[in-house]
Amino acid sequence: MKTCAIVGINWGDEGKGRMVDLLTEDYDIVIRYQGGGNAGHTVVNEYGKFALHLLPSGVFHPAVVNVLGNGVALDAENLWTEIEALRARSIAISPANLKISDRASLLLPWHREQDALEEARLGAKQYGSTKQGIAPFYSDKYQKKTILAGELFYPDELQEHLAELLEWKNMILTEVYGAEPCAMESLMRWVHTYGERIKPFLCDTGDFLRTAAAAEKNLLFEAQLGALRDLDYGIYPYTTSTNALAAYAPLGSGLPTVKLDEVVGVVKAYSTCVGEGPFVCELFGEEAKRLREAGGEYGAKTGRPRRVGPLDLVATRYGVQTQGATALAVTKLDVLNYLEKIPVCTQYEVDGQQTARFPFPVALGRSKPVFETFEGWNCDISRVRRWADLPAAAQRYVELIETRVGCPIRYVSVGPERDAIILR
Ligand code: GDP
């Protein structure tokens, strides 16, 4: 058996989906262990271009079993839409290749509603939520006020539990936000409609994965977002509401004692960030526009333009450390083809002091980037498939990242297609 987690080193959108799709060839099971439908993992392969939100990026490999672990926010409505959309494009999804943990909590319509209400209340100070209900969902889960998917098999107890939660949630919706209360009938209708659809996929994924591990199956864990958005280690409070680190993979999947043999950290060749919060390297104006266009940096889920900037080695080194990456994949190197000179942030200046250490979130807001400039390769590298064929300046750029963050770079991605990869 081998185990590997594919995780984001930066703010998310690093290209984890394309790396999972590529590496799945060597694995039997792909597991999403945290987050929800707010992800937008883009995969381009022989079937076309897809943006996956909740489904693991292993769904395109017919022999692979995909698992949604207990740590995910199970948005049954969006999941169903996603399943139907893939089926319409001839991707087979059935209980044989998709297993959902009966211990995953259900993201209910009121989570999305509360997310939107809270962002509206915050006004100019909003976090930039994708409004998929993730923050209210996880806070309810930690308050022990969610429904486990497995409760769908116990309709009487489920109805009673839902009625209790409804009473509590309606107090929040009406008294805190002045919104309309949720009606029990529409809630039951929603639960019935989507519950019946996902029931065939539900099982004890812990038991399934233990049996698979005993049979020496290879397990690939797929994370959402990146280290800088991790609830405990990221740029709080501009984080997501769950743990995006590799360390959470065992807990969120159903195999709490499994050891990860490998952690492949995905690093984008430049920086992008969705939503609010400190983003030390941010570019503005024409330069930003050029980079955003070159990289197609618009949210896969929301279509929002992403904030962009040069590679941030201070943040990247921190991401590598917190993820415990054993190897890295650098993606979107081809996007920098147009640059003659490439600026890279190698240190921050915080209150007059230069540092290569990633600061506390509040100090991050006061940090300024210190840039060094490197030669660009200034030619099209998107058809290169061998390290030796990369221009020397592109090799030096990759080696710079490797040396400064202290982790070997095993993959260099030069295009979105499955084969647009250089193995080192
Ligand atoms: P994820 O959420 O980490 O899976 O990343 P996203 O899917 O949000 O963002 C990655 C985007 O970049 C997608 O549109 C990919 O198709 C694309 N992509 C991934 N790797 C490369 C690459 O090496 N070069 C280029 N040009 N595009 C890439």
mmCIF file of N, CA and C in Angstrom, residues 22-118:
data_model
loop_
_atom_site.group_PDB
_atom_site.id
_atom_site.type_symbol
_atom_site.label_atom_id
_atom_site.label_comp_id
_atom_site.label_asym_id
_atom_site.label_seq_id
_atom_site.Cartn_x
_atom_site.Cartn_y
_atom_site.Cartn_z
ATOM 1 N N LEU A 22 -3.630 13.580 -12.952
ATOM 2 C CA LEU A 22 -2.416 12.973 -13.519
ATOM 3 C C LEU A 22 -1.937 11.790 -12.671
ATOM 4 N N LEU A 23 -1.871 11.991 -11.355
ATOM 5 C CA LEU A 23 -1.248 10.979 -10.495
ATOM 6 C C LEU A 23 -2.184 9.828 -10.151
ATOM 7 N N THR A 24 -3.486 10.002 -10.412
ATOM 8 C CA THR A 24 -4.452 8.964 -10.076
ATOM 9 C C THR A 24 -4.126 7.629 -10.752
ATOM 10 N N GLU A 25 -3.436 7.692 -11.875
ATOM 11 C CA GLU A 25 -3.049 6.466 -12.580
ATOM 12 C C GLU A 25 -2.418 5.434 -11.659
ATOM 13 N N ASP A 26 -1.683 5.903 -10.635
ATOM 14 C CA ASP A 26 -0.960 4.980 -9.747
ATOM 15 C C ASP A 26 -1.744 4.630 -8.492
ATOM 16 N N TYR A 27 -3.001 5.060 -8.422
ATOM 17 C CA TYR A 27 -3.758 4.866 -7.175
ATOM 18 C C TYR A 27 -5.079 4.158 -7.439
ATOM 19 N N ASP A 28 -5.596 3.508 -6.390
ATOM 20 C CA ASP A 28 -6.860 2.775 -6.503
ATOM 21 C C ASP A 28 -8.032 3.595 -5.979
ATOM 22 N N ILE A 29 -7.736 4.465 -5.013
ATOM 23 C CA ILE A 29 -8.819 5.210 -4.354
ATOM 24 C C ILE A 29 -8.394 6.673 -4.191
ATOM 25 N N VAL A 30 -9.294 7.601 -4.543
ATOM 26 C CA VAL A 30 -9.028 9.035 -4.350
ATOM 27 C C VAL A 30 -10.048 9.574 -3.349
ATOM 28 N N ILE A 31 -9.557 10.280 -2.346
ATOM 29 C CA ILE A 31 -10.420 10.685 -1.230
ATOM 30 C C ILE A 31 -10.378 12.192 -1.030
ATOM 31 N N ARG A 32 -11.543 12.839 -1.048
ATOM 32 C CA ARG A 32 -11.654 14.238 -0.596
ATOM 33 C C ARG A 32 -11.957 14.193 0.887
ATOM 34 N N TYR A 33 -11.218 14.937 1.686
ATOM 35 C CA TYR A 33 -11.351 14.789 3.141
ATOM 36 C C TYR A 33 -11.764 16.060 3.872
ATOM 37 N N GLN A 34 -11.938 17.167 3.168
ATOM 38 C CA GLN A 34 -12.356 18.409 3.843
ATOM 39 C C GLN A 34 -12.954 19.351 2.806
ATOM 40 N N GLY A 35 -13.574 20.418 3.298
ATOM 41 C CA GLY A 35 -14.116 21.430 2.398
ATOM 42 C C GLY A 35 -15.400 20.952 1.740
ATOM 43 N N GLY A 36 -15.876 21.772 0.805
ATOM 44 C CA GLY A 36 -17.153 21.430 0.194
ATOM 45 C C GLY A 36 -17.196 21.851 -1.249
ATOM 46 N N GLY A 37 -18.403 22.254 -1.672
ATOM 47 C CA GLY A 37 -18.613 22.610 -3.071
ATOM 48 C C GLY A 37 -18.036 23.961 -3.428
ATOM 49 N N ASN A 38 -17.304 24.583 -2.494
ATOM 50 C CA ASN A 38 -16.667 25.870 -2.809
ATOM 51 C C ASN A 38 -15.366 25.668 -3.580
ATOM 52 N N ALA A 39 -14.931 24.402 -3.716
ATOM 53 C CA ALA A 39 -13.713 24.133 -4.488
ATOM 54 C C ALA A 39 -14.023 24.279 -5.970
ATOM 55 N N GLY A 40 -12.978 24.488 -6.759
ATOM 56 C CA GLY A 40 -13.154 24.508 -8.208
ATOM 57 C C GLY A 40 -11.921 23.886 -8.826
ATOM 58 N N HIS A 41 -11.867 22.550 -8.795
ATOM 59 C CA HIS A 41 -10.679 21.858 -9.314
ATOM 60 C C HIS A 41 -10.858 21.610 -10.802
ATOM 61 N N THR A 42 -10.018 22.259 -11.605
ATOM 62 C CA THR A 42 -10.166 22.161 -13.056
ATOM 63 C C THR A 42 -9.325 21.013 -13.599
ATOM 64 N N VAL A 43 -9.959 20.195 -14.409
ATOM 65 C CA VAL A 43 -9.275 19.053 -15.005
ATOM 66 C C VAL A 43 -9.506 19.110 -16.516
ATOM 67 N N VAL A 44 -8.426 18.976 -17.266
ATOM 68 C CA VAL A 44 -8.545 18.924 -18.733
ATOM 69 C C VAL A 44 -7.965 17.583 -19.164
ATOM 70 N N ASN A 45 -8.781 16.734 -19.770
ATOM 71 C CA ASN A 45 -8.291 15.417 -20.188
ATOM 72 C C ASN A 45 -9.000 14.998 -21.476
ATOM 73 N N GLU A 46 -8.929 13.703 -21.792
ATOM 74 C CA GLU A 46 -9.471 13.264 -23.088
ATOM 75 C C GLU A 46 -10.986 13.458 -23.198
ATOM 76 N N TYR A 47 -11.674 13.661 -22.065
ATOM 77 C CA TYR A 47 -13.127 13.867 -22.107
ATOM 78 C C TYR A 47 -13.502 15.336 -22.291
ATOM 79 N N GLY A 48 -12.536 16.231 -22.089
ATOM 80 C CA GLY A 48 -12.828 17.656 -22.215
ATOM 81 C C GLY A 48 -12.338 18.430 -21.000
ATOM 82 N N LYS A 49 -12.960 19.585 -20.746
ATOM 83 C CA LYS A 49 -12.565 20.430 -19.614
ATOM 84 C C LYS A 49 -13.666 20.403 -18.569
ATOM 85 N N PHE A 50 -13.303 20.182 -17.320
ATOM 86 C CA PHE A 50 -14.283 20.060 -16.246
ATOM 87 C C PHE A 50 -13.840 20.905 -15.047
ATOM 88 N N ALA A 51 -14.825 21.481 -14.334
ATOM 89 C CA ALA A 51 -14.540 22.118 -13.045
ATOM 90 C C ALA A 51 -15.260 21.279 -11.991
ATOM 91 N N LEU A 52 -14.488 20.578 -11.173
ATOM 92 C CA LEU A 52 -15.096 19.742 -10.129
ATOM 93 C C LEU A 52 -15.197 20.544 -8.845
ATOM 94 N N HIS A 53 -16.326 20.391 -8.160
ATOM 95 C CA HIS A 53 -16.514 21.163 -6.939
ATOM 96 C C HIS A 53 -16.432 20.287 -5.692
ATOM 97 N N LEU A 54 -17.189 19.218 -5.669
ATOM 98 C CA LEU A 54 -17.145 18.347 -4.492
ATOM 99 C C LEU A 54 -16.595 16.966 -4.839
ATOM 100 N N LEU A 55 -16.837 16.528 -6.051
ATOM 101 C CA LEU A 55 -16.369 15.192 -6.446
ATOM 102 C C LEU A 55 -14.840 15.151 -6.488
ATOM 103 N N PRO A 56 -14.253 14.050 -6.042
ATOM 104 C CA PRO A 56 -12.802 13.911 -6.150
ATOM 105 C C PRO A 56 -12.367 13.905 -7.618
ATOM 106 N N SER A 57 -11.145 14.381 -7.858
ATOM 107 C CA SER A 57 -10.671 14.499 -9.243
ATOM 108 C C SER A 57 -10.251 13.149 -9.834
ATOM 109 N N GLY A 58 -10.537 12.052 -9.129
ATOM 110 C CA GLY A 58 -10.250 10.716 -9.667
ATOM 111 C C GLY A 58 -11.398 10.157 -10.491
ATOM 112 N N VAL A 59 -12.502 10.897 -10.608
ATOM 113 C CA VAL A 59 -13.706 10.343 -11.258
ATOM 114 C C VAL A 59 -13.536 10.008 -12.747
ATOM 115 N N PHE A 60 -12.464 10.507 -13.348
ATOM 116 C CA PHE A 60 -12.289 10.255 -14.786
ATOM 117 C C PHE A 60 -11.576 8.939 -15.074
ATOM 118 N N HIS A 61 -11.111 8.292 -14.026
ATOM 119 C CA HIS A 61 -10.423 6.998 -14.188
ATOM 120 C C HIS A 61 -11.409 5.894 -13.804
ATOM 121 N N PRO A 62 -11.879 5.111 -14.774
ATOM 122 C CA PRO A 62 -12.972 4.174 -14.506
ATOM 123 C C PRO A 62 -12.680 3.152 -13.396
ATOM 124 N N ALA A 63 -11.417 2.781 -13.219
ATOM 125 C CA ALA A 63 -11.128 1.740 -12.224
ATOM 126 C C ALA A 63 -10.960 2.304 -10.812
ATOM 127 N N VAL A 64 -10.974 3.617 -10.701
ATOM 128 C CA VAL A 64 -10.701 4.240 -9.400
ATOM 129 C C VAL A 64 -11.990 4.423 -8.599
ATOM 130 N N VAL A 65 -11.902 4.157 -7.282
ATOM 131 C CA VAL A 65 -13.037 4.436 -6.402
ATOM 132 C C VAL A 65 -12.795 5.800 -5.752
ATOM 133 N N ASN A 66 -13.811 6.626 -5.751
ATOM 134 C CA ASN A 66 -13.722 7.970 -5.181
ATOM 135 C C ASN A 66 -14.487 8.024 -3.873
ATOM 136 N N VAL A 67 -13.891 8.690 -2.894
ATOM 137 C CA VAL A 67 -14.516 8.728 -1.572
ATOM 138 C C VAL A 67 -14.679 10.175 -1.126
ATOM 139 N N LEU A 68 -15.860 10.485 -0.576
ATOM 140 C CA LEU A 68 -16.047 11.754 0.130
ATOM 141 C C LEU A 68 -16.064 11.403 1.609
ATOM 142 N N GLY A 69 -15.051 11.837 2.322
ATOM 143 C CA GLY A 69 -14.880 11.431 3.721
ATOM 144 C C GLY A 69 -15.776 12.191 4.678
ATOM 145 N N ASN A 70 -15.670 11.824 5.947
ATOM 146 C CA ASN A 70 -16.494 12.435 6.994
ATOM 147 C C ASN A 70 -16.183 13.923 7.186
ATOM 148 N N GLY A 71 -15.008 14.383 6.723
ATOM 149 C CA GLY A 71 -14.621 15.775 6.951
ATOM 150 C C GLY A 71 -15.208 16.755 5.956
ATOM 151 N N VAL A 72 -15.874 16.272 4.900
ATOM 152 C CA VAL A 72 -16.374 17.217 3.891
ATOM 153 C C VAL A 72 -17.720 17.822 4.294
ATOM 154 N N ALA A 73 -18.024 18.951 3.707
ATOM 155 C CA ALA A 73 -19.341 19.568 3.862
ATOM 156 C C ALA A 73 -20.200 19.004 2.733
ATOM 157 N N LEU A 74 -21.090 18.097 3.084
ATOM 158 C CA LEU A 74 -21.822 17.338 2.061
ATOM 159 C C LEU A 74 -23.048 18.111 1.573
ATOM 160 N N ASP A 75 -22.838 18.831 0.493
ATOM 161 C CA ASP A 75 -23.904 19.626 -0.110
ATOM 162 C C ASP A 75 -24.576 18.731 -1.156
ATOM 163 N N ALA A 76 -25.628 18.023 -0.718
ATOM 164 C CA ALA A 76 -26.227 16.987 -1.569
ATOM 165 C C ALA A 76 -26.825 17.572 -2.842
ATOM 166 N N GLU A 77 -27.348 18.789 -2.758
ATOM 167 C CA GLU A 77 -27.980 19.392 -3.929
ATOM 168 C C GLU A 77 -26.931 19.691 -5.010
ATOM 169 N N ASN A 78 -25.852 20.363 -4.600
ATOM 170 C CA ASN A 78 -24.798 20.671 -5.571
ATOM 171 C C ASN A 78 -24.089 19.423 -6.054
ATOM 172 N N LEU A 79 -23.935 18.456 -5.147
ATOM 173 C CA LEU A 79 -23.279 17.203 -5.536
ATOM 174 C C LEU A 79 -24.099 16.514 -6.618
ATOM 175 N N TRP A 80 -25.424 16.529 -6.424
ATOM 176 C CA TRP A 80 -26.276 15.865 -7.406
ATOM 177 C C TRP A 80 -26.185 16.558 -8.770
ATOM 178 N N THR A 81 -26.183 17.881 -8.740
ATOM 179 C CA THR A 81 -26.053 18.644 -9.995
ATOM 180 C C THR A 81 -24.745 18.275 -10.694
ATOM 181 N N GLU A 82 -23.698 18.142 -9.888
ATOM 182 C CA GLU A 82 -22.384 17.813 -10.450
ATOM 183 C C GLU A 82 -22.375 16.396 -11.048
ATOM 184 N N ILE A 83 -22.992 15.463 -10.333
ATOM 185 C CA ILE A 83 -23.052 14.072 -10.821
ATOM 186 C C ILE A 83 -23.809 14.033 -12.152
ATOM 187 N N GLU A 84 -24.966 14.711 -12.194
ATOM 188 C CA GLU A 84 -25.777 14.717 -13.419
ATOM 189 C C GLU A 84 -25.024 15.334 -14.588
ATOM 190 N N ALA A 85 -24.307 16.434 -14.301
ATOM 191 C CA ALA A 85 -23.568 17.116 -15.377
ATOM 192 C C ALA A 85 -22.481 16.193 -15.932
ATOM 193 N N LEU A 86 -21.810 15.438 -15.049
ATOM 194 C CA LEU A 86 -20.762 14.537 -15.536
ATOM 195 C C LEU A 86 -21.369 13.360 -16.293
ATOM 196 N N ARG A 87 -22.492 12.841 -15.777
ATOM 197 C CA ARG A 87 -23.148 11.722 -16.474
ATOM 198 C C ARG A 87 -23.567 12.139 -17.878
ATOM 199 N N ALA A 88 -24.020 13.402 -17.988
ATOM 200 C CA ALA A 88 -24.448 13.897 -19.306
ATOM 201 C C ALA A 88 -23.270 13.937 -20.283
ATOM 202 N N ARG A 89 -22.045 13.935 -19.732
ATOM 203 C CA ARG A 89 -20.864 13.938 -20.610
ATOM 204 C C ARG A 89 -20.173 12.561 -20.584
ATOM 205 N N SER A 90 -20.987 11.530 -20.314
ATOM 206 C CA SER A 90 -20.545 10.123 -20.403
ATOM 207 C C SER A 90 -19.529 9.688 -19.351
ATOM 208 N N ILE A 91 -19.459 10.403 -18.221
ATOM 209 C CA ILE A 91 -18.602 9.942 -17.127
ATOM 210 C C ILE A 91 -19.497 9.124 -16.190
ATOM 211 N N ALA A 92 -19.164 7.862 -16.013
ATOM 212 C CA ALA A 92 -20.007 6.973 -15.198
ATOM 213 C C ALA A 92 -19.773 7.245 -13.715
ATOM 214 N N ILE A 93 -20.865 7.495 -13.003
ATOM 215 C CA ILE A 93 -20.767 7.662 -11.549
ATOM 216 C C ILE A 93 -21.858 6.824 -10.913
ATOM 217 N N SER A 94 -21.437 5.882 -10.083
ATOM 218 C CA SER A 94 -22.392 4.976 -9.449
ATOM 219 C C SER A 94 -21.857 4.641 -8.060
ATOM 220 N N PRO A 95 -22.656 3.941 -7.247
ATOM 221 C CA PRO A 95 -22.150 3.561 -5.922
ATOM 222 C C PRO A 95 -20.897 2.671 -6.002
ATOM 223 N N ALA A 96 -20.598 2.135 -7.180
ATOM 224 C CA ALA A 96 -19.383 1.316 -7.303
ATOM 225 C C ALA A 96 -18.129 2.187 -7.323
ATOM 226 N N ASN A 97 -18.239 3.400 -7.888
ATOM 227 C CA ASN A 97 -17.026 4.240 -7.944
ATOM 228 C C ASN A 97 -17.139 5.537 -7.144
ATOM 229 N N LEU A 98 -18.235 5.707 -6.407
ATOM 230 C CA LEU A 98 -18.338 6.862 -5.498
ATOM 231 C C LEU A 98 -18.919 6.400 -4.165
ATOM 232 N N LYS A 99 -18.168 6.608 -3.113
ATOM 233 C CA LYS A 99 -18.636 6.228 -1.773
ATOM 234 C C LYS A 99 -18.601 7.477 -0.895
ATOM 235 N N ILE A 100 -19.714 7.711 -0.201
ATOM 236 C CA ILE A 100 -19.818 8.910 0.645
ATOM 237 C C ILE A 100 -19.948 8.464 2.095
ATOM 238 N N SER A 101 -19.172 9.096 2.953
ATOM 239 C CA SER A 101 -19.198 8.711 4.368
ATOM 240 C C SER A 101 -20.559 8.973 4.993
ATOM 241 N N ASP A 102 -21.079 7.972 5.720
ATOM 242 C CA ASP A 102 -22.344 8.188 6.443
ATOM 243 C C ASP A 102 -22.124 9.111 7.641
ATOM 244 N N ARG A 103 -20.857 9.418 7.939
ATOM 245 C CA ARG A 103 -20.549 10.349 9.035
ATOM 246 C C ARG A 103 -20.302 11.774 8.532
ATOM 247 N N ALA A 104 -20.406 11.982 7.227
ATOM 248 C CA ALA A 104 -20.292 13.363 6.712
ATOM 249 C C ALA A 104 -21.563 14.107 7.095
ATOM 250 N N SER A 105 -21.425 15.363 7.495
ATOM 251 C CA SER A 105 -22.614 16.153 7.843
ATOM 252 C C SER A 105 -23.214 16.776 6.584
ATOM 253 N N LEU A 106 -24.538 16.935 6.618
ATOM 254 C CA LEU A 106 -25.237 17.528 5.468
ATOM 255 C C LEU A 106 -25.177 19.049 5.527
ATOM 256 N N LEU A 107 -24.742 19.649 4.437
ATOM 257 C CA LEU A 107 -24.839 21.101 4.314
ATOM 258 C C LEU A 107 -26.279 21.384 3.858
ATOM 259 N N LEU A 108 -27.016 22.115 4.659
ATOM 260 C CA LEU A 108 -28.450 22.354 4.400
ATOM 261 C C LEU A 108 -28.646 23.732 3.754
ATOM 262 N N PRO A 109 -29.820 23.934 3.109
ATOM 263 C CA PRO A 109 -30.037 25.236 2.430
ATOM 264 C C PRO A 109 -29.829 26.426 3.370
ATOM 265 N N TRP A 110 -30.119 26.263 4.662
ATOM 266 C CA TRP A 110 -29.972 27.424 5.551
ATOM 267 C C TRP A 110 -28.509 27.822 5.735
ATOM 268 N N HIS A 111 -27.557 26.914 5.472
ATOM 269 C CA HIS A 111 -26.142 27.300 5.592
ATOM 270 C C HIS A 111 -25.769 28.312 4.519
ATOM 271 N N ARG A 112 -26.254 28.052 3.292
ATOM 272 C CA ARG A 112 -25.965 29.007 2.213
ATOM 273 C C ARG A 112 -26.633 30.352 2.508
ATOM 274 N N GLU A 113 -27.877 30.250 3.006
ATOM 275 C CA GLU A 113 -28.622 31.486 3.292
ATOM 276 C C GLU A 113 -27.899 32.309 4.368
ATOM 277 N N GLN A 114 -27.476 31.626 5.424
ATOM 278 C CA GLN A 114 -26.806 32.338 6.523
ATOM 279 C C GLN A 114 -25.471 32.942 6.070
ATOM 280 N N ASP A 115 -24.774 32.233 5.195
ATOM 281 C CA ASP A 115 -23.506 32.720 4.657
ATOM 282 C C ASP A 115 -23.734 34.058 3.931
ATOM 283 N N ALA A 116 -24.770 34.101 3.097
ATOM 284 C CA ALA A 116 -25.066 35.327 2.338
ATOM 285 C C ALA A 116 -25.506 36.445 3.282
ATOM 286 N N LEU A 117 -26.315 36.088 4.292
ATOM 287 C CA LEU A 117 -26.790 37.107 5.240
ATOM 288 C C LEU A 117 -25.620 37.708 6.015
ATOM 289 N N GLU A 118 -24.680 36.857 6.421
ATOM 290 C CA GLU A 118 -23.545 37.346 7.205
ATOM 291 C C GLU A 118 -22.629 38.228 6.349
#
